Short mmCIF file of C-alpha atoms in Angstrom, two decimals:
data_model
loop_
_atom_site.label_atom_id
_atom_site.label_comp_id
_atom_site.label_asym_id
_atom_site.label_seq_id
_atom_site.Cartn_x
_atom_site.Cartn_y
_atom_site.Cartn_z
CA MET A 1 8.41 18.14 0.16
CA ARG A 2 7.03 20.51 2.78
CA GLN A 3 7.88 19.62 6.39
CA GLU A 4 4.28 18.97 7.46
CA SER A 5 3.84 16.44 4.67
CA PHE A 6 7.13 14.73 5.49
CA ASP A 7 6.19 14.50 9.18
CA PHE A 8 2.87 12.90 8.26
CA LEU A 9 4.56 10.47 5.88
CA GLN A 10 7.02 9.34 8.54
CA LYS A 11 4.36 8.97 11.25
CA TYR A 12 2.00 7.13 8.93
CA LEU A 13 4.63 4.68 7.63
CA ASN A 14 6.00 3.89 11.08
CA ASN A 15 2.58 3.04 12.46
CA PRO A 16 1.71 -0.66 11.98
CA SER A 17 -1.47 -1.40 10.03
CA PRO A 18 -1.60 -5.16 9.45
CA THR A 19 -4.29 -6.55 7.18
CA GLY A 20 -7.53 -6.69 9.13
CA PHE A 21 -6.16 -4.46 11.89
CA GLU A 22 -5.70 -1.13 10.10
CA LYS A 23 -7.61 1.02 12.60
CA GLU A 24 -4.79 3.15 14.06
CA GLY A 25 -3.21 3.89 10.70
CA GLN A 26 -6.58 4.82 9.25
CA GLN A 27 -7.17 7.26 12.10
CA ILE A 28 -3.78 8.91 11.46
CA TRP A 29 -4.59 9.19 7.76
CA LEU A 30 -8.05 10.63 8.32
CA GLU A 31 -6.78 13.20 10.81
CA TYR A 32 -4.36 14.49 8.16
CA LEU A 33 -6.99 14.46 5.41
CA LYS A 34 -9.88 16.14 7.22
CA PRO A 35 -8.92 19.78 6.54
CA TYR A 36 -8.96 19.13 2.79
CA ILE A 37 -12.34 17.39 2.37
CA ASP A 38 -16.01 18.21 2.86
CA THR A 39 -17.00 15.02 4.66
CA HIS A 40 -15.94 11.43 5.21
CA PHE A 41 -17.25 7.99 6.09
CA VAL A 42 -15.82 4.72 7.35
CA ASP A 43 -17.16 1.31 6.40
CA THR A 44 -17.64 -1.76 8.57
CA TYR A 45 -14.14 -3.14 8.02
CA GLY A 46 -12.25 0.14 8.28
CA THR A 47 -11.91 1.54 4.77
CA VAL A 48 -11.90 5.34 5.04
CA VAL A 49 -13.32 7.63 2.37
CA GLY A 50 -12.85 11.39 2.25
CA VAL A 51 -15.31 13.18 -0.02
CA ILE A 52 -15.17 16.47 -1.89
CA ASN A 53 -18.54 17.59 -3.35
CA PRO A 54 -20.58 14.77 -1.78
CA GLU A 55 -23.83 15.94 -3.42
CA ALA A 56 -22.50 15.51 -6.98
CA GLU A 57 -24.04 12.77 -9.09
CA TYR A 58 -20.88 11.90 -11.06
CA LYS A 59 -18.29 10.19 -8.84
CA VAL A 60 -14.53 9.88 -9.31
CA VAL A 61 -12.38 7.76 -6.98
CA ILE A 62 -8.66 8.05 -6.29
CA GLU A 63 -7.58 5.07 -4.24
CA ALA A 64 -4.75 3.33 -2.41
CA HIS A 65 -4.69 0.52 0.13
CA ALA A 66 -3.75 0.91 3.76
CA ASP A 67 -2.80 -2.57 4.95
CA GLU A 68 0.60 -4.17 5.34
CA ILE A 69 1.66 -7.81 5.38
CA SER A 70 2.14 -9.42 8.79
CA TYR A 71 1.88 -12.70 10.68
CA PHE A 72 -0.48 -14.38 13.15
CA VAL A 73 0.67 -16.44 16.12
CA ASN A 74 -0.51 -19.95 15.27
CA PHE A 75 1.11 -22.28 17.79
CA ILE A 76 2.90 -21.86 21.13
CA THR A 77 5.30 -24.63 22.17
CA GLU A 78 5.56 -25.86 25.74
CA SER A 79 9.02 -24.25 25.92
CA GLY A 80 7.68 -20.84 24.84
CA PHE A 81 8.55 -20.56 21.16
CA LEU A 82 5.96 -19.20 18.72
CA TYR A 83 5.11 -20.54 15.27
CA LEU A 84 3.18 -18.41 12.82
CA ARG A 85 0.80 -18.16 9.88
CA LYS A 86 1.04 -15.55 7.14
CA ASN A 87 -1.36 -12.60 7.05
CA GLY A 88 -0.95 -11.59 3.42
CA GLY A 89 2.15 -12.23 1.34
CA SER A 90 4.72 -12.27 4.13
CA ASP A 91 8.08 -13.72 3.12
CA PRO A 92 9.70 -16.07 5.69
CA LEU A 93 12.95 -15.84 3.74
CA VAL A 94 13.62 -12.38 5.18
CA ALA A 95 12.53 -13.25 8.73
CA PRO A 96 15.49 -14.85 10.56
CA SER A 97 17.27 -12.41 12.92
CA LYS A 98 14.57 -9.73 12.47
CA ARG A 99 12.97 -7.97 15.45
CA VAL A 100 9.19 -7.85 15.69
CA ASN A 101 6.30 -6.39 17.64
CA ILE A 102 3.60 -8.74 18.89
CA HIS A 103 0.35 -6.82 19.33
CA THR A 104 -1.61 -7.72 22.47
CA LYS A 105 -4.29 -6.13 24.64
CA LYS A 106 -1.54 -5.49 27.20
CA GLY A 107 0.49 -3.58 24.63
CA ILE A 108 3.44 -4.37 22.38
CA VAL A 109 5.55 -7.39 23.27
CA LYS A 110 9.00 -7.49 21.70
CA ALA A 111 10.30 -10.68 20.09
CA VAL A 112 12.88 -11.88 17.58
CA PHE A 113 12.92 -14.39 14.76
CA GLY A 114 15.50 -16.85 16.05
CA TRP A 115 17.58 -19.11 13.83
CA PRO A 116 20.19 -21.81 14.59
CA ALA A 117 23.76 -20.55 14.39
CA ILE A 118 25.85 -21.38 11.33
CA HIS A 119 28.23 -23.37 13.58
CA VAL A 120 25.66 -26.03 14.43
CA ARG A 121 23.56 -26.34 11.30
CA LYS A 122 24.00 -29.47 9.22
CA PRO A 123 24.17 -29.18 5.42
CA ASP A 124 20.67 -30.65 5.04
CA GLN A 125 19.36 -27.91 7.35
CA ASP A 126 20.74 -25.09 5.17
CA LYS A 127 17.55 -24.60 3.26
CA ALA A 128 15.54 -21.44 2.70
CA PRO A 129 13.42 -20.55 5.72
CA THR A 130 9.73 -21.41 5.38
CA ILE A 131 6.64 -20.62 7.41
CA GLU A 132 7.00 -24.08 8.96
CA THR A 133 10.59 -23.50 10.13
CA VAL A 134 10.75 -19.85 11.26
CA PHE A 135 9.84 -19.17 14.87
CA LEU A 136 9.68 -16.33 17.37
CA ASP A 137 11.45 -16.03 20.70
CA CYS A 138 9.86 -13.53 23.08
CA GLY A 139 12.18 -14.34 25.97
CA ALA A 140 9.78 -16.74 27.64
CA SER A 141 10.70 -20.23 28.83
CA SER A 142 7.22 -21.75 28.89
CA LYS A 143 3.83 -21.58 27.23
CA GLU A 144 2.38 -20.21 30.46
CA GLU A 145 4.87 -17.34 30.53
CA VAL A 146 4.01 -16.48 26.93
CA GLU A 147 0.31 -16.37 27.75
CA GLU A 148 0.95 -14.21 30.82
CA MET A 149 2.46 -11.62 28.46
CA GLY A 150 -0.90 -11.41 26.70
CA ILE A 151 0.16 -13.43 23.65
CA HIS A 152 -2.30 -15.98 22.28
CA VAL A 153 -3.12 -17.75 19.05
CA GLY A 154 -4.29 -15.00 16.68
CA SER A 155 -2.00 -12.29 18.07
CA VAL A 156 -0.69 -10.18 15.19
CA VAL A 157 3.04 -9.80 14.53
CA THR A 158 4.69 -6.96 12.58
CA PHE A 159 8.32 -6.12 11.89
CA GLU A 160 9.59 -3.15 13.91
CA ASP A 161 11.72 -1.66 11.09
CA GLU A 162 10.99 2.03 10.56
CA PHE A 163 11.23 4.74 7.92
CA MET A 164 14.52 6.25 6.76
CA VAL A 165 15.89 8.34 3.90
CA LEU A 166 18.66 6.72 1.84
CA ASN A 167 21.28 8.90 0.12
CA ASP A 168 18.83 11.82 0.12
CA LYS A 169 17.10 10.17 -2.87
CA PHE A 170 15.09 7.24 -1.58
CA TYR A 171 12.45 6.57 1.06
CA VAL A 172 13.00 3.20 2.75
CA GLY A 173 10.93 1.17 5.20
CA ARG A 174 8.38 -1.54 5.70
CA ALA A 175 4.84 -1.07 4.40
CA LEU A 176 5.56 1.46 1.69
CA ASP A 177 3.36 -1.09 -0.08
CA ASN A 178 1.03 0.68 0.01
CA ARG A 179 0.76 3.33 2.68
CA ILE A 180 2.94 5.49 0.46
CA GLY A 181 -0.11 5.39 -1.85
CA GLY A 182 -2.34 6.65 0.96
CA PHE A 183 0.12 9.49 1.46
CA MET A 184 0.07 10.38 -2.23
CA ILE A 185 -3.72 10.55 -2.60
CA ALA A 186 -3.93 12.62 0.59
CA GLU A 187 -1.46 15.05 -0.94
CA VAL A 188 -3.64 15.31 -4.04
CA ALA A 189 -6.59 16.31 -1.83
CA ARG A 190 -4.41 18.85 -0.02
CA ARG A 191 -3.27 20.48 -3.24
CA LEU A 192 -6.82 20.71 -4.57
CA LYS A 193 -7.89 22.50 -1.41
CA GLU A 194 -4.89 24.77 -0.98
CA GLU A 195 -4.81 25.75 -4.67
CA GLY A 196 -8.53 26.52 -4.66
CA LYS A 197 -9.53 24.05 -7.39
CA LYS A 198 -13.26 23.50 -7.84
CA LEU A 199 -14.28 20.14 -9.25
CA PRO A 200 -17.50 19.61 -11.23
CA PHE A 201 -17.94 16.10 -9.79
CA GLY A 202 -17.67 14.29 -6.49
CA LEU A 203 -14.13 13.19 -5.62
CA TYR A 204 -13.80 10.19 -3.31
CA ILE A 205 -10.37 9.77 -1.72
CA VAL A 206 -10.36 6.11 -0.71
CA ASN A 207 -7.90 4.37 1.61
CA ALA A 208 -8.98 0.74 1.43
CA VAL A 209 -8.26 -2.11 3.81
CA GLN A 210 -7.44 -5.78 3.16
CA GLU A 211 -5.84 -5.52 -0.28
CA GLU A 212 -3.07 -7.94 0.61
CA ILE A 213 -5.44 -10.88 1.02
CA GLY A 214 -7.47 -10.42 -2.17
CA LEU A 215 -8.53 -6.79 -2.80
CA ARG A 216 -11.32 -7.22 -0.26
CA GLY A 217 -11.61 -3.67 1.04
CA ALA A 218 -11.80 -2.25 -2.47
CA GLU A 219 -14.41 -4.82 -3.41
CA MET A 220 -16.63 -3.73 -0.53
CA ILE A 221 -16.25 0.01 -0.95
CA ALA A 222 -16.68 -0.03 -4.73
CA HIS A 223 -20.17 -1.45 -4.29
CA ARG A 224 -20.98 1.22 -1.71
CA ILE A 225 -19.69 4.26 -3.64
CA LYS A 226 -20.73 3.06 -7.12
CA PRO A 227 -18.20 5.34 -8.82
CA ASP A 228 -18.08 6.27 -12.49
CA VAL A 229 -14.28 6.50 -12.60
CA ALA A 230 -11.52 5.03 -10.42
CA ILE A 231 -7.82 5.89 -10.52
CA ILE A 232 -5.84 3.45 -8.40
CA THR A 233 -2.29 3.89 -7.17
CA ASP A 234 -0.15 1.04 -5.88
CA VAL A 235 3.47 -0.06 -6.12
CA THR A 236 5.16 -2.10 -8.83
CA HIS A 237 8.56 -3.75 -9.12
CA ASP A 238 11.68 -1.81 -10.00
CA THR A 239 13.46 -4.46 -12.06
CA GLN A 240 17.01 -3.08 -12.08
CA SER A 241 18.28 -4.90 -8.99
CA PRO A 242 20.05 -8.26 -9.38
CA MET A 243 17.97 -11.42 -9.98
CA TYR A 244 15.10 -9.80 -11.92
CA GLU A 245 14.21 -11.25 -15.31
CA LYS A 246 13.21 -8.32 -17.49
CA LYS A 247 11.77 -10.53 -20.19
CA THR A 248 8.97 -11.44 -17.80
CA SER A 249 8.98 -8.57 -15.27
CA GLY A 250 9.55 -5.64 -17.64
CA ASP A 251 12.22 -2.94 -17.62
CA LEU A 252 11.17 -0.49 -14.91
CA PHE A 253 13.27 1.98 -12.93
CA CYS A 254 12.98 3.82 -9.66
CA GLY A 255 13.49 7.49 -10.51
CA LYS A 256 12.10 7.43 -14.06
CA GLY A 257 8.52 8.24 -13.22
CA PRO A 258 5.12 6.65 -12.54
CA VAL A 259 4.23 3.42 -14.32
CA ILE A 260 1.04 3.36 -16.40
CA THR A 261 -0.36 -0.12 -16.91
CA TYR A 262 -1.95 -1.74 -19.95
CA GLY A 263 -4.27 -4.68 -19.39
CA PRO A 264 -7.85 -5.92 -19.68
CA ALA A 265 -8.97 -4.36 -16.40
CA VAL A 266 -7.59 -0.95 -17.42
CA GLN A 267 -10.10 1.19 -19.32
CA ASN A 268 -8.27 2.35 -22.43
CA ASN A 269 -9.80 5.80 -22.74
CA LEU A 270 -9.06 6.63 -19.11
CA ARG A 271 -5.53 5.30 -19.48
CA ASP A 272 -5.03 7.42 -22.59
CA LEU A 273 -6.27 10.49 -20.72
CA ILE A 274 -3.63 9.83 -18.06
CA ILE A 275 -0.92 9.48 -20.72
CA GLU A 276 -2.03 12.66 -22.49
CA THR A 277 -1.97 14.44 -19.14
CA ALA A 278 1.57 13.24 -18.43
CA LEU A 279 2.78 14.39 -21.83
CA SER A 280 1.06 17.77 -21.55
CA ALA A 281 2.29 18.42 -18.01
CA GLU A 282 5.79 17.08 -18.82
CA ILE A 283 5.58 14.39 -16.14
CA PRO A 284 7.92 11.47 -16.89
CA PHE A 285 6.26 8.06 -17.01
CA GLN A 286 6.91 4.42 -17.84
CA ARG A 287 4.67 1.70 -19.24
CA ALA A 288 3.91 -1.83 -18.06
CA ALA A 289 1.70 -4.66 -19.27
CA ALA A 290 -0.47 -6.88 -17.09
CA THR A 291 -1.48 -10.39 -18.12
CA ARG A 292 -4.99 -11.22 -16.97
CA ALA A 293 -5.32 -9.08 -13.83
CA THR A 294 -3.25 -6.19 -12.49
CA GLY A 295 -3.19 -7.81 -9.04
CA THR A 296 -4.21 -4.48 -7.52
CA ASP A 297 -7.42 -2.83 -6.36
CA THR A 298 -7.86 -1.71 -9.98
CA ASP A 299 -9.39 -5.12 -10.67
CA ALA A 300 -11.90 -4.83 -7.84
CA PHE A 301 -13.12 -1.42 -8.99
CA ALA A 302 -13.11 -2.23 -12.72
CA TYR A 303 -15.35 -5.26 -12.35
CA SER A 304 -17.68 -3.88 -9.69
CA ASN A 305 -21.29 -2.84 -10.18
CA ALA A 306 -21.99 -2.49 -13.93
CA GLY A 307 -18.32 -1.87 -14.70
CA VAL A 308 -16.23 1.15 -13.71
CA ALA A 309 -13.71 3.01 -15.89
CA ALA A 310 -10.55 2.18 -13.94
CA ALA A 311 -6.85 2.78 -14.44
CA LEU A 312 -3.65 2.12 -12.53
CA ILE A 313 -0.78 4.52 -11.80
CA SER A 314 2.01 2.61 -10.08
CA LEU A 315 5.01 3.73 -8.06
CA PRO A 316 8.24 1.81 -8.84
CA LEU A 317 9.54 0.09 -5.71
CA LYS A 318 12.57 -2.03 -4.85
CA TYR A 319 12.44 -5.08 -2.58
CA MET A 320 8.67 -5.54 -2.31
CA HIS A 321 7.36 -7.37 0.77
CA THR A 322 10.59 -6.90 2.70
CA THR A 323 11.41 -4.54 5.56
CA VAL A 324 13.47 -2.30 3.25
CA GLU A 325 10.96 -1.41 0.53
CA THR A 326 12.52 1.47 -1.37
CA VAL A 327 11.05 4.21 -3.59
CA HIS A 328 12.55 7.29 -5.25
CA LYS A 329 11.50 10.68 -3.91
CA ASP A 330 11.02 12.08 -7.42
CA ASP A 331 8.63 9.26 -8.34
CA VAL A 332 6.50 9.96 -5.29
CA GLN A 333 6.14 13.59 -6.33
CA HIS A 334 5.45 12.69 -9.94
CA VAL A 335 2.67 10.25 -8.99
CA ILE A 336 1.07 13.01 -6.92
CA ASP A 337 1.41 15.42 -9.84
CA LEU A 338 -0.02 12.95 -12.35
CA ILE A 339 -3.10 12.07 -10.30
CA TYR A 340 -3.69 15.75 -9.50
CA GLU A 341 -3.42 16.88 -13.12
CA THR A 342 -5.57 14.00 -14.37
CA VAL A 343 -8.33 14.74 -11.88
CA LEU A 344 -8.41 18.33 -13.14
CA ARG A 345 -8.88 17.10 -16.73
CA ILE A 346 -11.85 14.83 -16.06
CA GLU A 347 -15.12 16.43 -17.09
CA ASP A 348 -18.47 16.17 -15.35
CA LYS A 349 -20.39 13.13 -16.63
CA GLN A 350 -17.52 12.27 -18.98
CA ASP A 351 -18.40 9.18 -21.02
CA PHE A 352 -15.43 6.83 -21.21
CA ARG A 353 -17.19 4.18 -23.31
CA TYR A 354 -15.40 3.10 -26.46
CA PHE A 355 -18.52 3.78 -28.55
CA SER A 356 -22.25 4.25 -28.11
#
């Protein structure tokens, strides 16, 4: 990876972008993308769209989501402890002893997830942490002191863990789900520009908000763009770590390539084009099956408007919704390559219908 891309990746991943509060991360992303697009727009809730060939009638989307899981302050005790609500699929099991940032108008306030010491806990207290039992300590001794810091009900809380490289093979950090996707689609746009590729259609590079609470950003922007084709990238579970049941979760590996999904929301002809592209370009890939929905923004695009030919290219990831989400460097590059090569194979006004 070139140094400029790596620097952007690190800056973008380290910046917090909780669901509903993605503004700063979106600005970082757009600043990086601007040299490689013709124009852009931002919708009411913060989804950012870079456009190449905005005048073209036929529209192709490549998309990722920008938001990360987080918490809201929900209750402040008289002695200054904070209880929370989830913002997205936050996992209280990983919270105790973690350090966090509380976002206020006065700036970042540091806090920790406290937990009773092992010496004093009774056996009936040794249960998995839940949203009702985890709490924050920001060093205050009263509710009034907490409020003087700028903290109030509704203040957003994110983990402070940052990006690192593990064994020169893996990228590790919080919020790789799915800002690593935003990085990958931005790299596709960069390559198209720097390699002088001319597309016969409009390409919409979409970084959507609010995926973690129900695909909401994608739902909104799909109705605005009204695309003909949508290629979505998100993360999926590497199932090689302990405690995964492959019979239900599949047999997927970090380091063995992008994952191409089969399922009702995935348009078969578009999926087959992606597979043919991977085979032709010698890009390794894996396969996965969804049940009803993919659980990604693919669903929002597929079922929008009069129906959009949509497909999903996933990045295998270990330890989803923790502070140590982990992906393989080779997979990141191969997802970029696969989206790039597929975009180049799509024809103007290509008809993906099964028959007519």
